Short mmCIF file of N, CA and C in Angstrom, two decimals:
data_model
loop_
_atom_site.label_atom_id
_atom_site.label_comp_id
_atom_site.label_asym_id
_atom_site.label_seq_id
_atom_site.Cartn_x
_atom_site.Cartn_y
_atom_site.Cartn_z
N MET H 22 3.97 -0.65 21.12
CA MET H 22 3.34 0.24 20.34
C MET H 22 4.19 1.68 19.58
N GLN H 23 5.33 0.93 19.22
CA GLN H 23 6.20 1.90 18.02
C GLN H 23 5.88 2.32 16.96
N ILE H 24 5.01 1.43 16.37
CA ILE H 24 4.64 2.18 14.76
C ILE H 24 3.22 2.63 15.04
N GLU H 25 2.50 2.48 16.09
CA GLU H 25 1.43 3.51 16.35
C GLU H 25 2.00 4.60 16.77
N LYS H 26 3.22 4.85 17.43
CA LYS H 26 3.65 6.33 17.88
C LYS H 26 3.94 7.02 16.74
N ARG H 27 4.72 6.25 15.96
CA ARG H 27 5.01 7.12 14.96
C ARG H 27 4.23 7.18 13.94
N LEU H 28 2.93 6.52 13.34
CA LEU H 28 1.96 6.81 12.77
C LEU H 28 1.39 8.41 13.58
N GLU H 29 1.29 8.59 14.19
CA GLU H 29 0.48 9.65 15.45
C GLU H 29 1.74 10.72 15.16
N GLU H 30 3.17 10.64 15.24
CA GLU H 30 3.93 11.41 14.96
C GLU H 30 3.93 11.96 13.75
N LEU H 31 3.65 11.03 12.92
CA LEU H 31 3.64 11.79 11.38
C LEU H 31 2.23 11.84 10.85
N GLY H 32 1.16 12.19 11.70
CA GLY H 32 -0.02 12.55 11.91
C GLY H 32 -0.90 11.77 10.81
N ILE H 33 -0.53 10.77 10.71
CA ILE H 33 -1.36 9.55 9.79
C ILE H 33 -2.18 9.28 10.85
N GLU H 34 -3.62 9.20 9.93
CA GLU H 34 -4.81 8.52 10.84
C GLU H 34 -5.38 7.80 9.30
N LEU H 35 -5.43 6.00 10.16
CA LEU H 35 -5.67 5.24 9.09
C LEU H 35 -6.80 5.00 8.88
N PRO H 36 -7.01 4.75 7.41
CA PRO H 36 -8.65 4.47 7.04
C PRO H 36 -9.18 3.42 7.93
N PRO H 37 -10.49 2.85 7.87
CA PRO H 37 -11.03 1.48 7.99
C PRO H 37 -10.86 0.54 7.50
N PRO H 38 -10.24 -0.53 8.02
CA PRO H 38 -9.88 -1.60 6.83
C PRO H 38 -10.94 -2.19 5.85
N ALA H 39 -9.80 -2.57 4.82
CA ALA H 39 -10.67 -3.15 3.68
C ALA H 39 -11.60 -4.48 3.78
N THR H 40 -12.37 -4.03 3.25
CA THR H 40 -13.48 -5.43 3.45
C THR H 40 -13.48 -6.18 1.48
N PRO H 41 -13.56 -7.75 1.88
CA PRO H 41 -13.59 -8.19 0.45
C PRO H 41 -14.91 -7.75 -0.21
N ALA H 42 -14.52 -7.58 -1.87
CA ALA H 42 -15.54 -7.17 -2.39
C ALA H 42 -15.91 -8.26 -3.48
N GLY H 43 -15.73 -9.37 -3.02
CA GLY H 43 -15.73 -10.64 -3.74
C GLY H 43 -15.32 -12.01 -3.04
N ASN H 44 -15.48 -12.92 -3.50
CA ASN H 44 -15.12 -14.38 -2.88
C ASN H 44 -13.67 -14.61 -2.35
N TYR H 45 -12.92 -13.55 -1.42
CA TYR H 45 -11.64 -13.94 -1.39
C TYR H 45 -11.33 -13.68 0.10
N VAL H 46 -10.23 -13.29 0.61
CA VAL H 46 -9.59 -12.65 2.10
C VAL H 46 -8.98 -11.70 1.81
N THR H 47 -9.06 -10.43 2.77
CA THR H 47 -7.92 -9.25 2.62
C THR H 47 -6.90 -9.58 3.10
N THR H 48 -6.14 -10.67 3.64
CA THR H 48 -4.93 -11.41 4.41
C THR H 48 -4.83 -13.31 4.02
N VAL H 49 -3.74 -13.61 3.84
CA VAL H 49 -3.84 -15.32 4.34
C VAL H 49 -2.44 -15.45 4.77
N GLN H 50 -2.53 -16.00 5.94
CA GLN H 50 -0.93 -16.01 6.76
C GLN H 50 -0.41 -17.52 6.54
N THR H 51 0.59 -17.86 6.10
CA THR H 51 0.95 -19.07 6.10
C THR H 51 2.67 -18.81 6.59
N GLY H 52 2.64 -19.85 7.77
CA GLY H 52 4.21 -19.54 8.44
C GLY H 52 3.87 -18.16 9.00
N ASN H 53 5.38 -17.52 8.94
CA ASN H 53 5.67 -16.53 9.23
C ASN H 53 5.52 -15.23 8.17
N LEU H 54 4.69 -15.40 6.90
CA LEU H 54 4.44 -14.67 5.96
C LEU H 54 3.01 -14.31 5.93
N ILE H 55 2.51 -13.01 5.45
CA ILE H 55 1.61 -12.57 5.33
C ILE H 55 1.26 -11.97 4.01
N PHE H 56 0.23 -12.16 3.37
CA PHE H 56 0.34 -12.31 1.75
C PHE H 56 -1.03 -11.15 1.80
N THR H 57 -1.04 -10.28 0.99
CA THR H 57 -2.52 -9.18 1.07
C THR H 57 -3.39 -9.37 -0.20
N SER H 58 -4.15 -9.27 -0.22
CA SER H 58 -4.80 -9.25 -1.51
C SER H 58 -4.37 -7.57 -1.96
N GLY H 59 -4.90 -7.07 -3.08
CA GLY H 59 -5.09 -6.25 -3.77
C GLY H 59 -5.57 -5.44 -3.47
N HIS H 60 -5.10 -4.03 -3.13
CA HIS H 60 -5.95 -2.92 -2.43
C HIS H 60 -5.88 -1.94 -3.22
N GLY H 61 -6.86 -0.81 -3.39
CA GLY H 61 -7.15 0.40 -4.09
C GLY H 61 -7.10 1.23 -2.97
N PRO H 62 -6.99 2.62 -3.15
CA PRO H 62 -7.08 3.92 -2.37
C PRO H 62 -8.62 3.57 -1.92
N GLY H 63 -8.52 3.76 -0.64
CA GLY H 63 -10.31 3.85 0.03
C GLY H 63 -10.05 4.69 1.13
N GLY H 64 -9.86 6.19 0.79
CA GLY H 64 -10.02 6.97 1.74
C GLY H 64 -8.73 7.69 2.51
N GLY H 65 -8.60 8.18 3.62
CA GLY H 65 -7.17 8.56 4.34
C GLY H 65 -7.44 9.84 3.98
N GLU H 66 -5.84 10.06 3.62
CA GLU H 66 -5.29 11.39 3.34
C GLU H 66 -5.91 11.73 2.01
N GLY H 67 -6.41 13.03 2.03
CA GLY H 67 -6.38 13.78 0.44
C GLY H 67 -7.61 13.04 -0.22
N LYS H 68 -7.39 13.81 -1.60
CA LYS H 68 -8.18 13.47 -2.42
C LYS H 68 -8.40 12.16 -2.94
N LEU H 69 -9.46 11.55 -3.10
CA LEU H 69 -9.35 10.12 -4.11
C LEU H 69 -9.59 10.21 -5.50
N TYR H 70 -8.31 9.86 -6.21
CA TYR H 70 -8.25 9.65 -7.35
C TYR H 70 -9.14 8.95 -8.13
N LYS H 71 -9.61 9.13 -9.55
CA LYS H 71 -10.10 7.98 -10.53
C LYS H 71 -9.40 8.51 -11.40
N GLY H 72 -9.36 7.35 -12.41
CA GLY H 72 -8.68 7.91 -13.76
C GLY H 72 -7.34 7.07 -14.12
N GLN H 73 -7.06 7.00 -15.26
CA GLN H 73 -5.85 6.35 -15.88
C GLN H 73 -4.64 7.51 -15.79
N VAL H 74 -3.71 7.06 -15.22
CA VAL H 74 -2.43 7.79 -15.36
C VAL H 74 -1.87 8.05 -16.60
N GLY H 75 -1.51 9.54 -16.82
CA GLY H 75 -1.27 9.68 -18.41
C GLY H 75 -2.13 10.37 -19.30
N THR H 76 -3.01 10.14 -18.97
CA THR H 76 -4.25 10.39 -19.91
C THR H 76 -5.20 11.53 -18.67
N ASP H 77 -5.60 11.23 -17.66
CA ASP H 77 -6.60 11.56 -16.75
C ASP H 77 -5.88 12.32 -15.59
N LEU H 78 -4.94 11.64 -14.98
CA LEU H 78 -3.70 11.95 -13.81
C LEU H 78 -2.55 12.21 -14.49
N THR H 79 -1.84 13.16 -13.51
CA THR H 79 -0.42 13.20 -14.02
C THR H 79 0.57 12.20 -12.72
N ALA H 80 1.78 12.07 -13.02
CA ALA H 80 1.96 10.93 -12.08
C ALA H 80 2.00 11.28 -10.77
N GLU H 81 2.27 12.35 -10.28
CA GLU H 81 1.88 13.05 -8.99
C GLU H 81 0.60 12.67 -8.61
N GLU H 82 -0.39 12.78 -9.15
CA GLU H 82 -1.56 11.83 -8.44
C GLU H 82 -1.71 11.14 -8.54
N GLY H 83 -0.91 10.61 -9.49
CA GLY H 83 -1.01 9.09 -9.17
C GLY H 83 -0.23 8.24 -8.13
N TYR H 84 0.50 9.24 -7.60
CA TYR H 84 1.54 8.91 -6.45
C TYR H 84 0.90 9.10 -5.16
N GLN H 85 -0.32 10.10 -5.24
CA GLN H 85 -0.66 10.22 -3.73
C GLN H 85 -1.89 8.84 -3.81
N SER H 86 -2.45 8.27 -5.17
CA SER H 86 -2.91 7.48 -4.70
C SER H 86 -2.71 5.96 -4.55
N ALA H 87 -1.24 5.81 -4.76
CA ALA H 87 -0.67 4.76 -4.66
C ALA H 87 -0.18 4.72 -2.68
N ARG H 88 -0.08 6.16 -1.92
CA ARG H 88 0.05 6.29 -0.98
C ARG H 88 -1.10 6.12 -0.11
N GLN H 89 -2.17 6.29 -0.71
CA GLN H 89 -3.53 6.45 0.31
C GLN H 89 -3.37 4.65 -0.01
N VAL H 90 -3.83 4.13 -1.18
CA VAL H 90 -3.32 2.59 -1.28
C VAL H 90 -2.64 2.02 -0.14
N GLY H 91 -1.37 2.52 -0.02
CA GLY H 91 -0.44 2.14 1.31
C GLY H 91 -1.07 2.28 2.67
N LEU H 92 -1.68 3.44 2.92
CA LEU H 92 -2.56 3.82 4.37
C LEU H 92 -3.38 2.56 4.44
N CYS H 93 -4.15 2.27 3.13
CA CYS H 93 -5.05 0.95 3.39
C CYS H 93 -5.11 -0.21 3.84
N LEU H 94 -3.38 -0.75 3.04
CA LEU H 94 -2.81 -1.67 3.83
C LEU H 94 -2.09 -2.16 4.84
N ILE H 95 -1.89 -0.70 5.39
CA ILE H 95 -1.02 -0.53 6.73
C ILE H 95 -2.20 -0.90 7.24
N SER H 96 -3.86 -0.44 7.45
CA SER H 96 -4.98 -0.71 8.12
C SER H 96 -5.36 -1.79 7.59
N THR H 97 -5.34 -2.69 7.07
CA THR H 97 -5.65 -3.93 6.99
C THR H 97 -4.61 -5.00 7.51
N LEU H 98 -3.24 -4.64 7.80
CA LEU H 98 -2.40 -5.34 8.37
C LEU H 98 -3.18 -5.08 10.15
N LYS H 99 -2.99 -3.75 10.36
CA LYS H 99 -3.20 -3.61 11.94
C LYS H 99 -4.20 -4.65 12.15
N ASN H 100 -5.37 -4.58 11.36
CA ASN H 100 -6.61 -5.19 11.42
C ASN H 100 -6.12 -6.97 11.59
N ALA H 101 -5.51 -7.49 10.93
CA ALA H 101 -5.02 -9.01 11.07
C ALA H 101 -4.19 -9.15 12.15
N LEU H 102 -3.48 -8.05 12.31
CA LEU H 102 -2.01 -8.63 13.11
C LEU H 102 -2.52 -7.99 14.89
N GLY H 103 -3.35 -7.11 14.96
CA GLY H 103 -3.68 -6.62 16.23
C GLY H 103 -2.82 -5.60 16.84
N ASP H 104 -1.27 -5.60 16.23
CA ASP H 104 -0.07 -5.01 16.74
C ASP H 104 0.65 -4.86 15.60
N LEU H 105 0.81 -3.72 15.07
CA LEU H 105 1.69 -3.25 13.77
C LEU H 105 3.30 -3.78 14.28
N ASP H 106 3.63 -3.53 15.42
CA ASP H 106 4.99 -3.68 15.68
C ASP H 106 5.10 -5.41 15.42
N ARG H 107 4.26 -6.34 15.24
CA ARG H 107 4.34 -7.57 14.87
C ARG H 107 5.11 -7.49 13.51
N ILE H 108 5.25 -6.82 13.01
CA ILE H 108 5.83 -6.87 11.35
C ILE H 108 7.52 -6.51 11.54
N LYS H 109 7.66 -7.70 11.00
CA LYS H 109 9.12 -7.99 11.13
C LYS H 109 9.81 -7.23 9.69
N ARG H 110 8.99 -7.27 8.41
CA ARG H 110 9.70 -6.38 7.55
C ARG H 110 8.22 -6.53 6.44
N ILE H 111 8.43 -5.63 5.74
CA ILE H 111 7.80 -5.50 4.52
C ILE H 111 8.90 -6.41 3.16
N VAL H 112 8.16 -7.53 2.37
CA VAL H 112 9.16 -8.19 1.97
C VAL H 112 9.05 -7.90 0.48
N LYS H 113 7.83 -7.67 0.09
CA LYS H 113 7.61 -7.74 -1.40
C LYS H 113 6.59 -6.56 -1.64
N VAL H 114 6.52 -6.08 -2.36
CA VAL H 114 5.36 -4.76 -3.21
C VAL H 114 5.26 -5.23 -4.32
N VAL H 115 3.93 -5.26 -5.14
CA VAL H 115 3.62 -5.27 -6.34
C VAL H 115 2.63 -4.53 -6.51
N GLY H 116 2.93 -3.31 -7.20
CA GLY H 116 2.06 -2.41 -7.82
C GLY H 116 1.71 -2.34 -8.96
N PHE H 117 0.52 -2.08 -9.15
CA PHE H 117 -0.52 -1.89 -10.56
C PHE H 117 -0.76 -0.74 -10.93
N VAL H 118 -0.55 0.01 -11.93
CA VAL H 118 -0.97 1.01 -12.19
C VAL H 118 -1.66 1.42 -13.78
N ASN H 119 -2.76 2.31 -13.40
CA ASN H 119 -3.61 2.09 -14.70
C ASN H 119 -3.25 3.04 -15.23
N SER H 120 -2.41 2.60 -16.60
CA SER H 120 -1.51 3.65 -17.43
C SER H 120 -1.90 3.89 -18.74
N ALA H 121 -1.72 5.26 -19.07
CA ALA H 121 -2.06 5.35 -20.56
C ALA H 121 -1.01 4.34 -21.53
N PRO H 122 -1.41 4.50 -22.59
CA PRO H 122 -0.57 3.45 -23.56
C PRO H 122 1.31 3.82 -23.94
N THR H 123 1.23 5.24 -23.09
CA THR H 123 2.79 5.72 -23.68
C THR H 123 3.26 6.19 -22.37
N PHE H 124 2.49 5.99 -21.28
CA PHE H 124 2.70 6.00 -19.47
C PHE H 124 4.01 5.27 -19.45
N THR H 125 5.18 5.63 -18.93
CA THR H 125 6.37 4.77 -18.64
C THR H 125 6.78 4.94 -16.87
N GLU H 126 5.96 5.75 -16.33
CA GLU H 126 6.43 6.11 -15.15
C GLU H 126 6.35 5.47 -13.84
N GLN H 127 5.72 4.12 -14.35
CA GLN H 127 4.92 3.49 -13.32
C GLN H 127 5.56 3.54 -11.70
N PRO H 128 6.88 3.18 -12.05
CA PRO H 128 7.83 3.14 -10.39
C PRO H 128 7.73 4.36 -10.16
N ALA H 129 7.86 5.68 -10.60
CA ALA H 129 7.39 6.64 -9.71
C ALA H 129 5.93 6.79 -8.96
N VAL H 130 5.24 6.19 -9.49
CA VAL H 130 3.64 6.49 -8.91
C VAL H 130 3.79 5.40 -7.82
N VAL H 131 4.07 4.11 -7.91
CA VAL H 131 4.07 2.73 -7.01
C VAL H 131 5.07 3.73 -5.59
N ASN H 132 5.98 4.57 -6.31
CA ASN H 132 6.88 4.83 -5.09
C ASN H 132 5.89 5.89 -3.92
N GLY H 133 4.60 6.13 -3.98
CA GLY H 133 3.96 6.40 -3.06
C GLY H 133 3.64 5.72 -2.18
N ALA H 134 3.29 4.52 -2.26
CA ALA H 134 3.50 3.31 -1.30
C ALA H 134 4.72 3.18 -0.49
N SER H 135 5.48 3.17 -1.41
CA SER H 135 6.99 2.45 -1.36
C SER H 135 7.26 3.70 -0.12
N ASP H 136 7.57 4.80 -0.42
CA ASP H 136 7.88 6.06 0.40
C ASP H 136 7.34 6.00 1.81
N LEU H 137 5.84 5.45 1.71
CA LEU H 137 5.13 5.28 2.51
C LEU H 137 5.81 4.56 4.08
N PHE H 138 5.66 3.34 3.28
CA PHE H 138 6.37 2.43 4.18
C PHE H 138 7.66 2.69 4.67
N GLY H 139 8.50 3.63 3.69
CA GLY H 139 9.57 3.35 4.83
C GLY H 139 9.48 4.67 5.69
N GLU H 140 8.79 5.72 5.37
CA GLU H 140 8.38 6.78 6.64
C GLU H 140 8.17 5.97 8.02
N VAL H 141 6.90 4.93 7.93
CA VAL H 141 5.93 4.31 8.98
C VAL H 141 7.03 3.26 9.35
N PHE H 142 7.84 2.45 8.68
CA PHE H 142 8.30 1.30 9.43
C PHE H 142 10.05 1.19 9.36
N GLY H 143 10.29 2.76 8.78
CA GLY H 143 11.82 2.70 8.72
C GLY H 143 12.63 1.38 7.73
N ASP H 144 13.66 0.92 8.12
CA ASP H 144 14.67 0.26 7.61
C ASP H 144 13.21 -1.46 7.39
N LYS H 145 12.69 -1.29 8.13
CA LYS H 145 11.45 -2.72 8.17
C LYS H 145 10.62 -2.52 7.26
N GLY H 146 10.38 -1.27 6.39
CA GLY H 146 9.88 -0.94 5.21
C GLY H 146 10.44 -1.08 4.10
N LYS H 147 11.78 -1.40 3.76
CA LYS H 147 12.77 -1.46 2.69
C LYS H 147 12.07 -3.02 2.32
N HIS H 148 11.96 -2.90 0.93
CA HIS H 148 11.39 -3.89 0.14
C HIS H 148 11.75 -4.35 -1.12
N ALA H 149 11.29 -5.74 -1.92
CA ALA H 149 11.50 -5.76 -3.41
C ALA H 149 10.36 -5.43 -3.73
N ARG H 150 10.51 -5.01 -5.01
CA ARG H 150 9.06 -4.57 -5.31
C ARG H 150 9.11 -4.78 -6.86
N SER H 151 7.99 -4.86 -7.90
CA SER H 151 7.51 -4.77 -9.07
C SER H 151 6.43 -3.54 -9.40
N ALA H 152 6.54 -2.81 -10.22
CA ALA H 152 5.38 -1.81 -10.77
C ALA H 152 5.16 -1.94 -12.17
N VAL H 153 3.95 -2.13 -12.59
CA VAL H 153 3.63 -2.62 -13.72
C VAL H 153 2.49 -1.87 -14.45
N GLY H 154 2.39 -1.53 -15.62
CA GLY H 154 1.34 -0.85 -16.22
C GLY H 154 0.40 -1.63 -16.54
N MET H 155 -1.20 -1.31 -16.36
CA MET H 155 -2.35 -1.98 -16.55
C MET H 155 -3.23 -0.98 -17.74
N VAL H 156 -3.78 -1.72 -18.27
CA VAL H 156 -4.81 -1.30 -19.49
C VAL H 156 -5.87 -0.73 -18.54
N GLN H 157 -6.23 -0.95 -17.45
CA GLN H 157 -7.44 -0.58 -16.49
C GLN H 157 -7.69 -1.38 -14.98
N LEU H 158 -7.71 -0.82 -13.87
CA LEU H 158 -7.97 -1.44 -13.14
C LEU H 158 -9.56 -1.06 -12.43
N PRO H 159 -9.98 -1.96 -11.56
CA PRO H 159 -10.96 -2.42 -11.01
C PRO H 159 -11.69 -0.55 -10.50
N GLY H 160 -13.15 -0.30 -10.94
CA GLY H 160 -13.71 0.90 -10.74
C GLY H 160 -12.76 2.05 -11.07
N GLY H 161 -11.98 1.86 -12.40
CA GLY H 161 -10.96 3.13 -12.49
C GLY H 161 -10.39 3.53 -11.56
N ILE H 162 -9.54 2.71 -10.69
CA ILE H 162 -8.53 3.35 -9.81
C ILE H 162 -7.26 3.26 -10.25
N PRO H 163 -6.70 4.19 -9.78
CA PRO H 163 -5.17 4.74 -10.26
C PRO H 163 -4.18 3.70 -9.96
N ALA H 164 -4.16 3.14 -9.38
CA ALA H 164 -3.13 2.28 -8.49
C ALA H 164 -3.94 1.34 -7.69
N GLU H 165 -3.65 -0.14 -7.81
CA GLU H 165 -3.50 -1.29 -6.90
C GLU H 165 -2.32 -1.82 -6.37
N VAL H 166 -2.27 -2.21 -5.06
CA VAL H 166 -0.98 -2.64 -4.42
C VAL H 166 -1.07 -3.98 -3.85
N GLU H 167 -0.74 -4.62 -3.64
CA GLU H 167 -0.53 -6.10 -3.13
C GLU H 167 0.88 -6.16 -2.36
N LEU H 168 0.84 -6.90 -0.89
CA LEU H 168 2.30 -7.30 -0.20
C LEU H 168 2.45 -8.41 0.06
N VAL H 169 3.89 -8.88 0.48
CA VAL H 169 4.11 -10.08 1.37
C VAL H 169 4.87 -9.54 2.63
N VAL H 170 4.23 -9.93 3.74
CA VAL H 170 5.30 -9.02 4.90
C VAL H 170 5.36 -10.21 5.61
N GLU H 171 6.71 -10.19 6.42
CA GLU H 171 6.97 -11.28 7.41
C GLU H 171 7.18 -10.47 8.49
N ILE H 172 6.21 -11.54 9.25
CA ILE H 172 6.12 -11.00 11.03
C ILE H 172 6.78 -11.90 12.14
N GLU H 173 6.70 -11.26 13.25
CA GLU H 173 7.09 -12.25 14.28
C GLU H 173 5.97 -12.44 14.64
N GLY H 174 6.39 -14.02 15.35
CA GLY H 174 5.70 -14.63 16.54
C GLY H 174 4.16 -14.84 15.96
#
C-alpha cells in the first residue's frame, strides 16, 4: 500500500469515486490499460470552482480545479482497482479547459492534475499529455480530465 501511504504523507484525502451522469461507465479496462471517462472537480481539497478560465477565473484557480479533478480520478482508479499500487504508469492525460477566447494558458491549468500525479505516483505519474481549450464544459466546470493508465496484473 505504498500509494495509500504516500497520500497519507501528503495529507490527501480522496473524495468519493465519481458516478456516471449518463449512459456510460467511469472506467473501461482492455488488456493492461484502463481508460477513464472525463472527470470534473468533485470535492476534496479547497473551494469548488465554476466558470470560464480567463473570464471568471484566473489560471491559478483553474490549476486548483484541475488538481481537484486529479483527486477525483485517483479516487475512481482506487474504486476500479482496489489497490492503487497496481498502477504501473499513467500513460496519457487529456485535459480540457473551459477557456475565454483569448486565454492561452491551458497547459498551466492542466498542470494542476499533472503535478498531483507526479506528487502521488512519482516517476509512474509522468505521462504524455494534451491540454486544449473549450468554449464550455458541462455544468460550467473549469476543467475536465481523462486518463489512460497502465496497470499490473
